[in-house]
Coordinates of C-alpha atoms in Angstrom, one line a residue:
M662 CA 84.6 100.9 -70.4
E663 CA 84.6 105.0 -69.7
K664 CA 82.3 106.6 -67.2
T665 CA 78.6 108.2 -68.8
R666 CA 78.9 111.8 -68.0
I667 CA 76.0 114.1 -69.6
I668 CA 75.4 117.4 -68.4
V669 CA 71.4 118.3 -68.6
S670 CA 70.7 122.5 -69.0
G671 CA 68.1 125.0 -68.7
G672 CA 65.5 126.2 -66.1
G673 CA 64.0 129.3 -65.0
T674 CA 60.8 128.0 -63.9
G675 CA 59.6 124.9 -62.3
G676 CA 58.4 123.6 -65.8
H677 CA 61.1 123.1 -67.4
I678 CA 63.5 121.8 -64.0
F679 CA 60.6 119.0 -63.4
P680 CA 61.0 117.6 -66.7
A681 CA 65.0 118.1 -67.1
I682 CA 64.9 116.0 -63.3
S683 CA 62.7 113.7 -63.9
I684 CA 64.8 112.7 -66.7
A685 CA 68.8 112.7 -65.1
N686 CA 65.9 110.3 -63.1
A687 CA 65.2 107.9 -65.6
I688 CA 68.7 108.0 -66.8
K689 CA 70.0 107.4 -63.2
A690 CA 67.5 104.0 -63.7
I691 CA 69.0 102.7 -66.4
R692 CA 72.7 103.9 -66.0
P693 CA 72.9 104.0 -62.4
D694 CA 76.8 104.6 -62.7
A695 CA 76.3 107.8 -64.8
E696 CA 77.3 111.1 -63.6
I697 CA 74.6 114.6 -64.5
L698 CA 75.9 117.5 -64.1
F699 CA 73.1 120.4 -64.1
V700 CA 73.5 123.5 -65.5
G701 CA 70.8 126.6 -64.8
A702 CA 71.2 130.0 -64.7
E703 CA 72.3 131.8 -61.6
N704 CA 69.5 133.3 -59.0
R705 CA 67.1 131.2 -60.8
M706 CA 64.9 128.4 -59.2
E707 CA 67.3 125.6 -60.4
M708 CA 69.9 126.9 -58.2
Q709 CA 67.5 125.3 -54.9
R710 CA 65.9 122.6 -57.0
V711 CA 68.4 120.6 -58.2
P712 CA 71.0 120.1 -55.6
A713 CA 67.1 119.3 -53.9
A714 CA 67.3 116.5 -56.1
G715 CA 70.3 115.3 -55.2
Y716 CA 72.1 116.7 -58.6
P717 CA 75.5 119.2 -59.1
I718 CA 75.0 122.3 -60.3
K719 CA 76.8 125.0 -61.8
G720 CA 75.2 128.8 -62.5
L721 CA 75.7 131.0 -66.0
P722 CA 75.0 134.3 -65.8
V723 CA 73.1 134.6 -68.4
A724 CA 69.3 136.6 -68.7
G725 CA 66.8 136.9 -71.2
F726 CA 66.1 139.7 -73.8
D727 CA 63.7 142.7 -73.3
R728 CA 62.4 141.9 -76.9
K729 CA 60.2 145.9 -76.1
H730 CA 63.2 148.1 -74.8
L731 CA 66.4 147.1 -76.7
L732 CA 69.2 149.1 -75.2
K733 CA 68.6 147.5 -72.3
N734 CA 69.8 144.5 -74.0
I735 CA 73.4 145.5 -73.4
P736 CA 73.5 144.2 -70.9
V737 CA 72.4 141.0 -71.6
L738 CA 74.6 140.5 -74.2
I739 CA 77.3 140.9 -72.0
K740 CA 76.5 137.8 -69.4
L741 CA 75.4 136.1 -72.9
F742 CA 79.3 136.2 -73.6
R743 CA 80.6 135.6 -70.4
S744 CA 78.4 132.2 -70.4
Q745 CA 79.3 131.0 -73.4
M746 CA 83.3 131.0 -72.0
M747 CA 81.9 129.4 -68.7
A748 CA 79.8 127.4 -70.7
R749 CA 83.0 126.2 -72.3
R750 CA 85.1 125.9 -69.5
I751 CA 82.2 123.7 -68.2
I752 CA 82.1 121.3 -70.9
K753 CA 85.8 121.3 -71.1
D754 CA 86.4 120.2 -67.5
F755 CA 83.5 117.8 -67.3
K756 CA 84.6 116.5 -70.8
P757 CA 80.2 114.9 -71.1
Q758 CA 79.5 112.7 -74.2
V759 CA 76.2 114.4 -74.5
A760 CA 73.9 117.4 -73.7
V761 CA 70.8 118.0 -73.3
G762 CA 68.9 120.9 -73.6
V763 CA 65.6 121.6 -71.7
G764 CA 64.9 125.2 -72.5
G765 CA 65.3 128.0 -70.1
Y766 CA 68.0 131.4 -70.2
A767 CA 70.9 128.6 -69.5
S768 CA 70.6 126.1 -72.2
G769 CA 71.4 128.3 -75.5
P770 CA 74.8 129.1 -74.1
T771 CA 75.2 125.0 -73.4
L772 CA 74.6 124.1 -76.2
K773 CA 75.6 126.0 -79.1
K774 CA 79.2 125.7 -76.8
A775 CA 78.7 121.3 -76.5
A776 CA 78.0 121.2 -80.4
A777 CA 80.6 123.6 -81.1
M778 CA 83.4 121.0 -79.2
G779 CA 81.8 118.4 -80.9
V780 CA 79.3 116.7 -77.9
P781 CA 76.5 115.4 -79.3
T782 CA 73.4 117.4 -78.0
L783 CA 69.6 116.6 -77.9
I784 CA 67.2 119.3 -77.4
Q785 CA 63.7 119.0 -75.7
E786 CA 61.3 120.8 -76.8
Q787 CA 58.1 121.0 -75.0
N788 CA 55.9 123.3 -77.0
S789 CA 53.5 123.3 -79.9
Y790 CA 55.3 127.0 -80.7
A791 CA 59.4 126.1 -80.6
G792 CA 61.4 129.0 -79.5
V793 CA 64.1 131.3 -81.5
T794 CA 66.8 129.6 -79.4
N795 CA 65.5 125.8 -80.2
K796 CA 65.4 126.8 -83.7
L797 CA 69.0 128.3 -83.9
L798 CA 70.2 124.8 -81.8
A799 CA 68.1 122.5 -83.9
K800 CA 70.5 122.7 -87.0
S801 CA 73.6 121.3 -85.0
A802 CA 71.5 119.5 -82.2
S803 CA 71.4 115.7 -82.9
R804 CA 67.9 114.6 -81.9
I805 CA 65.1 116.5 -81.1
C806 CA 62.3 115.4 -78.7
V807 CA 59.4 117.5 -79.4
A808 CA 55.8 116.6 -77.7
Y809 CA 53.3 117.6 -80.6
E810 CA 52.2 116.4 -83.5
G811 CA 53.8 118.7 -86.8
M812 CA 56.9 120.1 -85.4
E813 CA 58.4 119.8 -89.0
R814 CA 56.9 123.1 -88.9
F815 CA 60.2 124.4 -87.3
F816 CA 62.9 121.3 -87.7
P817 CA 63.8 118.9 -89.4
K818 CA 61.9 116.0 -89.5
E819 CA 64.4 113.0 -89.3
K820 CA 65.9 114.6 -86.3
I821 CA 61.9 114.7 -84.3
L822 CA 61.1 112.0 -82.3
L823 CA 57.8 112.3 -80.6
T824 CA 58.0 112.2 -77.1
G825 CA 55.5 113.6 -74.9
N826 CA 56.4 115.4 -71.6
P827 CA 58.4 114.1 -68.9
V828 CA 56.3 115.0 -65.8
R829 CA 57.1 114.7 -61.6
Q830 CA 57.4 111.2 -60.4
N831 CA 55.3 111.5 -57.4
L832 CA 52.4 112.4 -59.8
T833 CA 51.7 109.2 -61.8
E834 CA 52.8 106.7 -58.4
N835 CA 50.8 105.8 -55.6
R836 CA 48.2 108.0 -56.8
M837 CA 45.2 108.3 -54.1
S838 CA 41.4 108.0 -54.3
R839 CA 39.5 111.0 -54.8
T840 CA 37.9 110.8 -51.2
D841 CA 41.1 110.7 -48.9
A842 CA 42.6 112.7 -50.9
A843 CA 40.0 115.7 -50.4
V844 CA 40.2 114.5 -46.4
A845 CA 43.9 115.0 -46.5
M846 CA 43.7 119.0 -48.3
G847 CA 40.9 119.5 -45.5
L848 CA 38.0 119.7 -48.1
D849 CA 34.5 117.7 -47.9
P850 CA 34.9 114.8 -50.9
S851 CA 30.5 115.4 -50.8
R852 CA 31.0 118.6 -52.7
R853 CA 32.2 119.6 -56.1
I854 CA 36.4 120.8 -55.9
V855 CA 37.7 123.3 -58.0
L856 CA 41.6 123.4 -58.2
I857 CA 43.2 126.7 -59.1
I858 CA 46.9 126.7 -59.9
G859 CA 48.7 129.7 -61.3
G860 CA 51.7 127.9 -61.7
S861 CA 55.1 128.3 -58.8
L862 CA 54.8 132.6 -58.9
G863 CA 51.6 132.5 -59.4
A864 CA 48.9 134.3 -61.8
R865 CA 47.7 138.0 -61.2
S866 CA 45.1 137.9 -63.7
L867 CA 44.1 134.5 -62.0
N868 CA 43.7 136.1 -58.5
E869 CA 42.4 139.1 -59.7
A870 CA 39.6 137.1 -61.5
V871 CA 38.8 135.2 -57.9
M872 CA 38.6 138.5 -55.8
A873 CA 36.4 140.3 -58.4
N874 CA 33.6 136.9 -58.0
L875 CA 34.0 136.7 -54.5
D876 CA 29.6 137.0 -54.1
L877 CA 29.5 134.3 -57.0
I878 CA 31.4 131.9 -54.7
R879 CA 30.3 132.4 -51.7
S880 CA 26.7 131.8 -53.2
N881 CA 27.3 128.2 -54.6
P882 CA 28.0 127.1 -51.3
D883 CA 28.4 123.1 -53.0
V884 CA 31.7 124.2 -54.4
Q885 CA 34.9 124.5 -52.8
F886 CA 37.3 126.0 -54.5
Y887 CA 41.2 125.6 -53.4
W888 CA 43.6 128.3 -54.6
Q889 CA 47.4 128.4 -55.1
T890 CA 47.4 132.8 -55.2
G891 CA 51.9 132.2 -55.9
K892 CA 54.3 133.3 -53.3
I893 CA 54.6 137.4 -54.6
Y894 CA 50.3 137.7 -54.0
I895 CA 49.7 135.4 -51.2
D896 CA 50.0 137.9 -48.3
E897 CA 48.2 140.8 -50.4
M898 CA 45.4 138.9 -51.1
Q899 CA 44.5 137.4 -47.4
Q900 CA 44.8 140.7 -46.3
R901 CA 42.6 141.5 -49.5
L902 CA 40.2 138.6 -47.8
R903 CA 40.1 139.7 -44.5
S904 CA 38.8 143.0 -45.6
L905 CA 35.8 141.3 -46.7
P906 CA 32.8 139.0 -45.2
K907 CA 34.5 135.3 -44.9
V908 CA 33.8 133.4 -47.6
G909 CA 33.6 129.8 -46.6
N910 CA 34.4 127.7 -49.3
L911 CA 37.6 129.0 -50.3
I912 CA 40.9 128.0 -49.5
A913 CA 43.8 130.1 -50.4
T914 CA 47.9 129.0 -50.3
D915 CA 50.7 130.3 -51.8
F916 CA 52.2 127.0 -52.9
V917 CA 50.8 123.3 -53.3
Q918 CA 52.9 121.8 -51.2
S919 CA 51.0 118.1 -52.4
M920 CA 50.5 118.2 -56.0
D921 CA 49.6 114.6 -56.7
Q922 CA 46.7 114.8 -53.9
A923 CA 45.8 118.4 -55.6
Y924 CA 44.9 116.6 -59.0
S925 CA 43.3 113.6 -57.1
A926 CA 40.6 115.6 -55.2
A927 CA 39.8 118.1 -58.4
D928 CA 36.8 118.0 -60.2
L929 CA 37.9 120.6 -62.3
V930 CA 41.2 122.0 -62.8
I931 CA 41.8 125.8 -63.6
S932 CA 45.6 126.2 -65.1
R933 CA 47.8 128.5 -66.7
A934 CA 48.5 126.3 -70.6
G935 CA 53.1 125.9 -69.5
A936 CA 53.9 123.2 -71.5
S937 CA 54.1 120.9 -68.7
S938 CA 51.5 121.8 -66.4
I939 CA 49.4 120.5 -69.7
S940 CA 51.6 117.1 -69.9
E941 CA 51.0 116.6 -66.7
L942 CA 47.1 117.1 -66.9
C943 CA 46.6 114.8 -70.2
L944 CA 48.4 112.2 -68.0
L945 CA 46.0 112.4 -65.1
G946 CA 43.1 112.8 -67.8
K947 CA 41.3 116.0 -65.5
A948 CA 38.9 118.2 -67.1
V949 CA 40.6 121.4 -67.1
I950 CA 40.1 125.5 -68.1
L951 CA 43.4 126.9 -69.5
V952 CA 43.6 130.5 -69.1
P953 CA 47.3 130.8 -70.8
S954 CA 49.9 134.0 -69.4
P955 CA 50.5 136.3 -72.1
N956 CA 53.3 137.0 -70.9
V957 CA 55.9 134.7 -72.8
A958 CA 57.8 134.7 -75.0
E959 CA 56.5 134.2 -78.9
D960 CA 52.4 133.6 -76.8
H961 CA 53.4 129.9 -76.6
Q962 CA 51.0 129.2 -73.8
T963 CA 47.8 130.4 -76.3
K964 CA 48.9 127.7 -78.5
N965 CA 49.4 125.2 -76.2
A966 CA 46.2 125.6 -74.9
L967 CA 44.5 126.3 -78.4
A968 CA 46.3 122.7 -79.5
L969 CA 44.4 121.4 -77.0
S970 CA 41.1 123.4 -76.9
D971 CA 41.1 122.6 -81.3
R972 CA 40.4 118.2 -79.7
D973 CA 37.5 119.3 -77.3
A974 CA 40.5 118.3 -74.4
A975 CA 39.8 121.5 -72.9
I976 CA 38.4 125.0 -72.8
H977 CA 40.2 128.0 -73.0
I978 CA 40.0 131.2 -71.9
A979 CA 42.0 134.2 -72.5
D980 CA 43.5 135.9 -70.2
A981 CA 42.3 139.2 -71.0
Q982 CA 38.9 137.5 -70.2
A983 CA 39.3 135.9 -67.2
K984 CA 38.1 137.5 -64.9
D985 CA 34.5 138.4 -65.9
K986 CA 34.2 134.8 -67.5
L987 CA 37.0 132.2 -65.7
I988 CA 34.5 131.0 -62.1
P989 CA 31.0 131.7 -64.2
T990 CA 32.3 129.1 -66.7
A991 CA 33.6 127.2 -63.8
L992 CA 30.8 126.7 -61.6
E993 CA 28.6 125.8 -64.4
L994 CA 31.2 123.3 -66.1
V995 CA 32.0 121.6 -62.6
H996 CA 27.9 120.9 -62.3
N997 CA 28.4 119.5 -65.8
N998 CA 28.9 115.7 -65.0
V999 CA 28.7 114.3 -69.1
R1000 CA 31.1 118.0 -70.3
L1001 CA 33.6 116.7 -67.6
G1002 CA 33.8 113.4 -68.8
R1003 CA 34.2 114.8 -72.3
L1004 CA 37.0 116.6 -71.4
E1005 CA 38.4 114.2 -69.4
E1006 CA 38.0 111.7 -72.5
N1007 CA 39.7 113.6 -75.0
I1008 CA 42.9 115.6 -73.0
L1009 CA 43.6 111.0 -71.9
K1010 CA 43.8 110.3 -75.0
L1011 CA 46.3 112.8 -76.0
A1012 CA 48.9 111.5 -72.9
L1013 CA 52.2 110.2 -74.0
P1014 CA 53.2 108.4 -71.2
D1015 CA 56.8 107.5 -69.9
S1016 CA 58.7 110.1 -71.7
A1017 CA 61.3 110.4 -69.2
D1018 CA 62.0 106.8 -69.8
I1019 CA 62.3 107.5 -73.8
I1020 CA 64.4 110.4 -73.8
A1021 CA 66.7 108.8 -71.5
R1022 CA 67.3 105.7 -73.5
E1023 CA 67.5 108.1 -77.1
V1024 CA 70.7 110.0 -74.3
L1025 CA 72.5 107.2 -73.8
K1026 CA 71.7 105.4 -77.5
L1027 CA 73.8 108.7 -78.3
I1028 CA 76.1 107.7 -76.3
K1029 CA 77.3 104.4 -78.4
E1030 CA 76.5 106.0 -82.2
K1031 CA 79.5 108.3 -81.1

């Protein structure tokens, strides 16, 4: 029997990498003998995270387009051409029976070449608004796995499968109680807990919203704020905090080591509106204030946030309003049990569990069909 060989391509952010690894793990759970090769972008997060998860990875020199300064794209086009040539070589050498694209720079050239070489392809579109790359790749894709309804606006209806977005497996396994999680994080379980997460790199506007409202936070000692600043901001934020009177109910950290603990402890979450974060919040049924990043292609985070707030499953605050509105809204909301309960109930209705497993079975089905 021919060995199962699968390429998984994409990355750039944790939001693309964690689902990709979850899909790979789900494939391995069904077919332990499967060989899985990741293809990512050089110098991006996946080059560390994927080997740490136990999978081999090859890097392409691909980079993102600069939509504001078009002349800067000449080197980008050269890198794209080189990436396509390298992707062709990787596919020729590895001989995959199927290629999976999860979004991010590398998935474009890899899936384009795979389809051109007769390899069936599966796209996983995480957002409620499809990106340019996936819209182009959809023409030759065999299957398109989506997380939101109504995606036939962007893709051929007969190829679409509503699967949801895979999340990190450890988030849903062995969940801790709120009390145990709070104690493990050095928090007082008898007081309310607000978790602020700006993604792995951090979010400037969320950080500035906290800094602008330190007096308000200090004057509400019955609420604890656990604040993830992101690695690139931690030194600056701690330096600024040191020059001001101490805020005893605020903990600043660069990175949350145990997201499962942090989610279990939180009564309210403040987050960006990346597809991966939203899927995690839906599955766990967390009350959330979403502050979409304005610095993403096609403003898809705002569309993700609206898909929830329109169903009363999240509160949406625009990035430009975060400084004035975010902390006052959070303090008001975290004391309103009826409102928190309604948000938790409504967001849980949008959860699509077992996404990784469903996508893994679709991948293996494509091999059989071929």
